[in-house]
CSV table of C-alpha atoms in Angstrom, one decimal:
chain,number,residue,atom,x,y,z
A,89,MET,CA,-2.7,15.8,21.7
A,90,ASP,CA,-5.2,15.9,18.9
A,91,ARG,CA,-5.8,19.6,19.0
A,92,GLN,CA,-2.1,20.3,19.3
A,93,ALA,CA,-1.4,18.1,16.3
A,94,HIS,CA,-4.1,19.6,14.2
A,95,ASP,CA,-2.7,23.1,15.0
A,96,ARG,CA,0.5,22.0,13.4
A,97,HIS,CA,-1.3,21.1,10.1
A,98,ILE,CA,0.2,17.7,9.9
A,99,HIS,CA,-0.1,16.2,6.4
A,100,VAL,CA,0.2,12.4,6.1
A,101,VAL,CA,0.7,10.7,2.7
A,102,ALA,CA,0.2,6.9,2.5
A,103,ILE,CA,1.8,5.1,-0.5
A,104,GLY,CA,0.8,1.6,-1.5
A,105,GLY,CA,-2.1,-0.6,-2.2
A,106,GLY,CA,-5.7,0.3,-1.2
A,107,GLY,CA,-5.8,-1.9,1.9
A,108,GLY,CA,-2.6,-0.7,3.5
A,109,ALA,CA,-3.0,3.0,2.7
A,110,THR,CA,-6.6,2.9,3.9
A,111,HIS,CA,-5.6,1.3,7.2
A,112,VAL,CA,-2.9,4.0,7.7
A,113,LEU,CA,-5.1,6.9,6.9
A,114,HIS,CA,-7.9,5.8,9.1
A,115,ALA,CA,-5.3,5.3,11.9
A,116,VAL,CA,-3.9,8.9,11.6
A,117,ALA,CA,-7.3,10.6,11.4
A,118,PRO,CA,-7.2,11.9,15.0
A,119,PHE,CA,-4.0,13.9,14.5
A,120,ALA,CA,-3.6,14.5,10.7
A,121,ALA,CA,-5.0,17.7,9.5
A,122,SER,CA,-4.9,16.4,5.9
A,123,ARG,CA,-4.5,13.0,4.4
A,124,THR,CA,-3.6,11.8,1.0
A,125,ALA,CA,-3.5,8.3,-0.5
A,126,VAL,CA,-1.0,7.6,-3.4
A,127,ILE,CA,-2.2,4.3,-4.8
A,128,ALA,CA,-0.7,1.6,-6.9
A,129,VAL,CA,-2.0,1.2,-10.5
A,130,THR,CA,-0.5,-2.0,-11.9
A,131,ASP,CA,-2.9,-4.7,-10.7
A,132,THR,CA,-4.1,-7.1,-13.4
A,133,GLY,CA,-6.6,-9.1,-11.3
A,134,ARG,CA,-9.9,-10.4,-12.8
A,135,SER,CA,-12.2,-7.4,-12.3
A,136,THR,CA,-9.5,-4.8,-12.5
A,137,GLY,CA,-7.9,-6.5,-15.5
A,138,LEU,CA,-11.1,-6.4,-17.4
A,139,ALA,CA,-11.8,-2.8,-16.5
A,140,ARG,CA,-8.3,-1.9,-17.7
A,141,LYS,CA,-9.1,-3.3,-21.1
A,142,ILE,CA,-12.5,-1.6,-21.3
A,143,GLY,CA,-11.0,1.8,-20.3
A,144,THR,CA,-7.5,1.4,-21.8
A,145,MET,CA,-6.3,2.7,-18.5
A,146,PRO,CA,-4.2,2.0,-15.4
A,147,ALA,CA,-5.7,-0.3,-12.7
A,148,PRO,CA,-8.7,1.3,-11.0
A,149,GLY,CA,-9.4,-1.3,-8.3
A,150,ASP,CA,-7.3,-0.1,-5.4
A,151,LEU,CA,-8.2,3.5,-6.1
A,152,ARG,CA,-11.9,2.6,-6.2
A,153,ALA,CA,-11.6,0.7,-2.9
A,154,THR,CA,-9.8,3.6,-1.2
A,155,ILE,CA,-12.4,6.1,-2.3
A,156,ALA,CA,-15.2,3.9,-1.1
A,157,ALA,CA,-13.4,3.4,2.3
A,158,PHE,CA,-13.4,7.2,2.9
A,159,ALA,CA,-16.8,8.0,1.2
A,160,ASP,CA,-19.1,10.3,3.1
A,161,ASP,CA,-22.0,8.9,1.1
A,162,GLN,CA,-22.3,5.3,2.3
A,163,VAL,CA,-24.8,4.2,-0.4
A,164,LEU,CA,-22.3,5.3,-3.0
A,165,ALA,CA,-19.5,3.6,-1.1
A,166,GLU,CA,-21.5,0.3,-1.3
A,167,THR,CA,-22.3,0.9,-4.9
A,168,LEU,CA,-18.7,1.5,-5.9
A,169,ASN,CA,-17.8,-1.8,-4.3
A,170,HIS,CA,-20.8,-3.7,-5.5
A,171,ARG,CA,-19.7,-6.8,-7.5
A,172,PHE,CA,-22.0,-8.3,-10.2
A,173,ASP,CA,-22.7,-12.0,-9.9
A,174,GLY,CA,-22.4,-12.7,-13.6
A,175,ALA,CA,-25.6,-14.7,-13.7
A,176,ALA,CA,-26.9,-12.8,-16.8
A,177,VAL,CA,-23.6,-11.7,-18.2
A,178,PRO,CA,-20.8,-14.1,-17.2
A,179,ALA,CA,-18.1,-11.7,-18.4
A,180,LEU,CA,-19.1,-9.4,-15.6
A,181,GLU,CA,-18.8,-11.9,-12.8
A,182,GLY,CA,-17.0,-10.3,-9.9
A,183,MET,CA,-16.8,-6.9,-11.6
A,184,ALA,CA,-16.9,-4.0,-9.2
A,185,PHE,CA,-19.3,-1.3,-10.4
A,186,GLY,CA,-16.8,1.4,-9.4
A,187,ASN,CA,-14.2,-0.1,-11.8
A,188,LEU,CA,-16.7,0.3,-14.7
A,189,LEU,CA,-17.6,3.8,-13.6
A,190,ILE,CA,-13.9,4.8,-13.6
A,191,ALA,CA,-13.5,3.1,-17.0
A,192,ALA,CA,-16.4,5.1,-18.4
A,193,LEU,CA,-15.3,8.4,-16.9
A,194,THR,CA,-11.8,7.8,-18.4
A,195,ARG,CA,-13.3,7.2,-21.8
A,196,VAL,CA,-15.5,10.3,-21.5
A,197,THR,CA,-12.9,12.7,-20.1
A,198,GLY,CA,-9.9,11.1,-21.8
A,199,ASP,CA,-8.1,11.6,-18.5
A,200,PHE,CA,-7.7,8.8,-15.9
A,201,ALA,CA,-6.7,11.2,-13.1
A,202,ALA,CA,-9.9,13.3,-13.8
A,203,ALA,CA,-11.9,10.1,-13.6
A,204,ILE,CA,-10.5,9.3,-10.2
A,205,GLU,CA,-11.2,12.9,-9.1
A,206,HIS,CA,-14.8,12.8,-10.3
A,207,THR,CA,-15.4,9.5,-8.5
A,208,ALA,CA,-13.9,10.8,-5.3
A,209,ARG,CA,-16.1,13.9,-5.6
A,210,LEU,CA,-19.2,11.8,-6.2
A,211,ALA,CA,-18.5,9.7,-3.1
A,212,ALA,CA,-17.6,12.8,-1.0
A,213,ALA,CA,-14.3,11.2,-0.1
A,214,THR,CA,-12.8,12.7,3.1
A,215,VAL,CA,-9.2,12.1,2.0
A,216,GLN,CA,-7.4,13.0,-1.2
A,217,VAL,CA,-6.9,9.9,-3.4
A,218,LEU,CA,-4.3,10.1,-6.2
A,219,PRO,CA,-3.0,7.5,-8.6
A,220,VAL,CA,0.8,7.0,-8.4
A,221,SER,CA,0.8,7.3,-12.2
A,222,VAL,CA,-1.7,7.8,-15.0
A,223,ALA,CA,0.4,5.6,-17.3
A,224,ASN,CA,-1.2,2.3,-18.4
A,225,ALA,CA,1.9,0.4,-17.3
A,226,THR,CA,2.6,-3.3,-17.1
A,227,LEU,CA,4.6,-4.5,-14.1
A,228,CYS,CA,7.2,-7.2,-14.8
A,229,ALA,CA,9.7,-9.1,-12.8
A,230,GLU,CA,13.0,-10.9,-13.3
A,231,LEU,CA,13.1,-14.0,-11.2
A,232,ALA,CA,16.1,-15.6,-9.4
A,233,ASP,CA,16.5,-18.1,-12.2
A,234,GLY,CA,16.8,-15.4,-14.8
A,235,THR,CA,13.3,-15.9,-16.3
A,236,HIS,CA,10.9,-12.9,-16.7
A,237,VAL,CA,7.2,-12.7,-16.0
A,238,GLU,CA,4.8,-10.0,-17.2
A,239,GLY,CA,1.7,-8.6,-15.5
A,240,GLU,CA,1.1,-8.2,-11.7
A,241,PHE,CA,-0.9,-11.4,-11.5
A,242,ALA,CA,2.1,-13.3,-12.7
A,243,VAL,CA,4.5,-11.3,-10.6
A,244,ARG,CA,2.7,-12.2,-7.4
A,245,ALA,CA,1.9,-15.8,-8.4
A,246,PRO,CA,2.9,-18.4,-5.8
A,247,GLY,CA,5.2,-21.4,-6.5
A,248,LYS,CA,7.7,-19.6,-8.8
A,249,PRO,CA,11.4,-18.7,-8.1
A,250,PRO,CA,12.0,-15.7,-5.9
A,251,ILE,CA,11.6,-12.2,-7.4
A,252,ALA,CA,15.0,-10.7,-8.1
A,253,ARG,CA,13.9,-7.3,-9.4
A,254,LEU,CA,10.9,-5.4,-10.7
A,255,TYR,CA,10.6,-3.2,-13.8
A,256,LEU,CA,7.9,-1.7,-16.0
A,257,ARG,CA,7.6,-3.1,-19.5
A,258,GLU,CA,7.7,0.5,-20.8
A,259,PRO,CA,9.2,3.1,-18.4
A,260,ALA,CA,6.7,5.5,-17.1
A,261,ALA,CA,6.6,8.7,-15.0
A,262,ALA,CA,4.7,9.2,-11.8
A,263,TYR,CA,1.7,11.5,-11.6
A,264,PRO,CA,3.1,15.0,-10.9
A,265,PRO,CA,0.5,16.0,-8.2
A,266,ALA,CA,1.4,12.8,-6.4
A,267,LEU,CA,5.1,13.8,-6.4
A,268,ASP,CA,4.2,17.2,-5.1
A,269,THR,CA,2.2,15.9,-2.2
A,270,ILE,CA,5.0,13.5,-1.2
A,271,ARG,CA,7.6,16.3,-1.2
A,272,HIS,CA,5.5,18.5,1.1
A,273,ALA,CA,4.2,15.9,3.5
A,274,ASP,CA,5.1,15.7,7.2
A,275,LEU,CA,4.9,11.9,7.2
A,276,VAL,CA,5.0,9.6,4.2
A,277,THR,CA,4.3,5.9,4.9
A,278,LEU,CA,5.1,3.0,2.6
A,279,GLY,CA,3.0,-0.1,3.3
A,280,PRO,CA,1.8,-2.2,5.0
A,281,GLY,CA,0.9,-4.4,2.0
A,282,SER,CA,2.4,-6.5,-0.7
A,283,LEU,CA,6.1,-5.7,-0.7
A,284,TRP,CA,6.7,-6.2,-4.5
A,285,THR,CA,3.3,-5.6,-6.1
A,286,SER,CA,2.1,-2.6,-4.0
A,287,VAL,CA,5.0,-0.8,-2.3
A,288,LEU,CA,7.9,-1.5,-4.7
A,289,ALA,CA,5.5,-1.3,-7.7
A,290,CYS,CA,4.9,2.3,-6.8
A,291,VAL,CA,8.6,3.1,-6.7
A,292,GLN,CA,9.0,1.8,-10.3
A,293,PHE,CA,7.5,5.0,-11.6
A,294,ALA,CA,10.0,7.7,-12.4
A,295,GLY,CA,10.2,10.5,-9.8
A,296,ILE,CA,8.8,8.6,-6.8
A,297,ALA,CA,12.2,7.7,-5.3
A,298,GLU,CA,13.4,11.3,-5.9
A,299,ALA,CA,10.3,12.8,-4.3
A,300,LEU,CA,10.8,10.7,-1.3
A,301,ALA,CA,14.4,11.8,-1.0
A,302,ASP,CA,13.3,15.4,-1.2
A,303,CYS,CA,10.4,14.9,1.3
A,304,ARG,CA,10.5,17.6,3.9
A,305,GLY,CA,9.1,15.2,6.5
A,306,THR,CA,9.7,11.7,7.7
A,307,VAL,CA,9.6,8.7,5.4
A,308,ALA,CA,8.6,5.5,7.2
A,309,TYR,CA,8.1,1.9,6.1
A,310,ILE,CA,5.5,-0.1,7.9
A,311,CYS,CA,6.7,-3.7,7.8
A,312,ASN,CA,4.2,-6.4,7.2
A,313,SER,CA,3.0,-8.8,10.0
A,314,THR,CA,3.6,-11.9,7.9
A,315,THR,CA,5.4,-13.2,4.8
A,316,GLN,CA,3.3,-13.4,1.6
A,317,PRO,CA,3.3,-16.4,-0.7
A,318,GLY,CA,4.8,-15.7,-4.1
A,319,GLN,CA,6.4,-12.4,-3.0
A,320,THR,CA,8.3,-12.8,0.3
A,321,ASP,CA,8.6,-16.5,1.0
A,322,GLY,CA,11.4,-17.0,3.6
A,323,TYR,CA,11.9,-13.3,4.2
A,324,ARG,CA,12.6,-11.7,7.6
A,325,CYS,CA,11.9,-8.1,8.5
A,326,ILE,CA,15.5,-7.1,7.6
A,327,ASP,CA,14.9,-8.5,4.1
A,328,HIS,CA,11.8,-6.3,3.7
A,329,VAL,CA,13.6,-3.2,4.9
A,330,GLN,CA,16.7,-4.0,2.7
A,331,ARG,CA,14.6,-4.2,-0.4
A,332,ILE,CA,13.0,-0.8,0.4
A,333,VAL,CA,16.4,0.8,1.0
A,334,GLU,CA,17.8,-0.7,-2.2
A,335,ALA,CA,14.8,0.8,-4.2
A,336,LEU,CA,14.9,4.2,-2.6
A,337,GLY,CA,18.7,4.6,-2.2
A,338,HIS,CA,20.5,4.9,1.1
A,339,GLY,CA,19.5,7.9,3.3
A,340,THR,CA,15.9,8.2,2.1
A,341,LEU,CA,14.1,5.9,4.5
A,342,ASP,CA,14.1,7.3,8.0
A,343,VAL,CA,12.1,4.8,10.1
A,344,ALA,CA,11.0,1.2,9.9
A,345,LEU,CA,7.9,0.5,12.0
A,346,ILE,CA,8.2,-3.2,13.0
A,347,ASN,CA,5.7,-5.4,14.8
A,348,ARG,CA,6.9,-7.6,17.6
A,349,SER,CA,3.8,-9.1,19.3
A,350,ASP,CA,2.5,-12.5,20.2
A,351,PRO,CA,-0.8,-13.1,18.4
A,352,ASP,CA,-3.0,-16.0,19.2
A,353,PRO,CA,-1.0,-19.3,18.5
A,354,ALA,CA,-4.0,-20.8,16.8
A,355,ALA,CA,-4.3,-17.9,14.5
A,356,ILE,CA,-0.6,-18.1,13.7
A,357,ARG,CA,-1.0,-21.8,12.8
A,358,SER,CA,-4.0,-21.0,10.7
A,359,TYR,CA,-2.1,-18.5,8.6
A,360,ALA,CA,1.0,-20.7,8.4
A,361,GLU,CA,-1.1,-23.4,6.7
A,362,GLU,CA,-1.6,-20.8,3.9
A,363,GLU,CA,2.2,-20.1,3.9
A,364,LEU,CA,1.8,-16.8,5.7
A,365,HIS,CA,4.4,-16.9,8.4
A,366,LEU,CA,4.6,-14.4,11.3
A,367,LEU,CA,7.5,-11.9,11.1
A,368,ARG,CA,8.9,-11.5,14.5
A,369,PRO,CA,12.4,-10.0,14.4
A,370,ASP,CA,15.2,-10.8,16.9
A,371,ASP,CA,17.6,-8.3,18.3
A,372,ASP,CA,20.2,-9.1,15.6
A,373,GLU,CA,17.7,-8.1,12.9
A,374,ILE,CA,17.0,-4.8,14.7
A,375,VAL,CA,20.7,-4.0,14.8
A,376,ALA,CA,21.0,-4.9,11.1
A,377,ILE,CA,18.2,-2.5,10.3
A,378,GLN,CA,20.0,0.3,12.2
A,379,ALA,CA,23.2,-0.5,10.2
A,380,LEU,CA,21.2,0.4,7.0
A,381,GLY,CA,20.8,3.9,8.4
A,382,VAL,CA,17.2,3.3,9.3
A,383,THR,CA,15.7,3.9,12.8
A,384,PRO,CA,13.7,0.8,13.8
A,385,LEU,CA,10.6,1.5,15.9
A,386,VAL,CA,9.5,-1.8,17.4
A,387,ARG,CA,6.0,-2.0,18.8
A,388,GLU,CA,3.2,-4.4,19.5
A,389,LEU,CA,0.9,-3.7,16.7
A,390,THR,CA,-1.3,-6.7,15.9
A,391,GLU,CA,-5.0,-6.7,16.8
A,392,ALA,CA,-6.8,-9.5,18.5
A,393,ALA,CA,-7.5,-12.5,16.3
A,394,GLY,CA,-11.0,-12.2,14.7
A,395,PRO,CA,-12.9,-13.8,11.9
A,396,ARG,CA,-11.0,-14.2,8.7
A,397,ARG,CA,-12.0,-11.7,6.1
A,398,ALA,CA,-13.1,-12.8,2.6
A,399,LEU,CA,-11.0,-10.7,0.2
A,400,TRP,CA,-11.6,-10.6,-3.5
A,401,ASN,CA,-8.8,-12.6,-5.2
A,402,LYS,CA,-6.3,-11.8,-2.4
A,403,GLN,CA,-5.2,-13.4,0.9
A,404,ASP,CA,-6.1,-12.1,4.3
A,405,THR,CA,-3.3,-11.5,6.8
A,406,ILE,CA,-2.8,-10.6,10.4
A,407,GLN,CA,-4.1,-7.0,10.8
A,408,TYR,CA,-2.6,-4.2,12.8
A,409,ASP,CA,-4.7,-2.6,15.6
A,410,ALA,CA,-5.7,0.9,14.5
A,411,GLU,CA,-5.1,2.5,17.9
A,412,ALA,CA,-1.6,0.9,18.2
A,413,LEU,CA,-0.8,2.0,14.7
A,414,ARG,CA,-2.0,5.5,15.4
A,415,ALA,CA,0.2,5.8,18.5
A,416,ALA,CA,3.2,4.6,16.7
A,417,LEU,CA,2.7,6.8,13.7
A,418,TYR,CA,2.2,9.9,15.9
A,419,GLU,CA,5.4,9.0,17.7
A,420,ILE,CA,7.2,8.9,14.3
A,421,VAL,CA,5.7,12.4,13.4
A,422,ILE,CA,7.1,14.0,16.6
A,423,MET,CA,10.4,12.2,16.6
A,424,LYS,CA,13.5,14.4,16.8
A,425,GLY,CA,16.4,14.2,14.5
A,426,ASN,CA,14.5,14.0,11.3
A,427,HIS,CA,17.0,13.1,8.5
A,428,HIS,CA,15.4,15.6,6.2
A,429,GLY,CA,15.5,18.6,8.5
């Protein structure tokens, strides 16, 4: 299978945050001849937020993490992700060195995309890593009660009314090379990851929805394993898919890859205590997804419960097994009846 797939020069593009895109691109490595990550740039978390101010640039954090995840130079990978403890300089507490490097390169070159490219070259990254935009944009949201919040940290904050819609404070265009790679991909994945602040945040940049509509290959949404506090409280799988279809326009999303497995009950309870609830769609939901013009691919995707990961300023969630994800994505690549011909 692998040799046959490579002979077809399959190009996979993963759109979203660093964690989800990295997971997808690692999974497709056995059959993808080329891989590209198109990464969100609106984060305003502590380390990334400070680096954005230093470099007057888009968010570097997810891009840095993605480059490090595919770095051929492991020492440089660890260096990019190294976080200062702030003992001597409190302002640097938790700052990832790679964020500072990208900020410095942006100031030196005057070009954020060039800074990312230089960093990827330094690390000898084995995949192409592109920002979804080079605009220093601010993500905003209108909430269900009509109030507005600014900055990704506020958009994803728990305990607020549901998110009604996203927008950028100042409209901004997507990065042209990112649009080009999306159009020519054999498979483009959206997610898994934060629905509003990773996946839908990327779609806010002008040109992304159009490029996905023009994609010569298959566009697939990988639905999350759980809900996410502050973003998708009370959501079902159909609600996730509905939001993607609304953002892209009907007819663009071809496939929704949906998990329907039974993870360890103790793990489910542990996550539920943090308001992360397992998404396990019933047959009615699957029918409703089909009614949106999207092909649902339902598979058992979750990996065996392991130790919880410590994530910087983010919550852990139930992970997808790399081999199960690879098999499902390969199935999507070779599916017949591609909507885009």
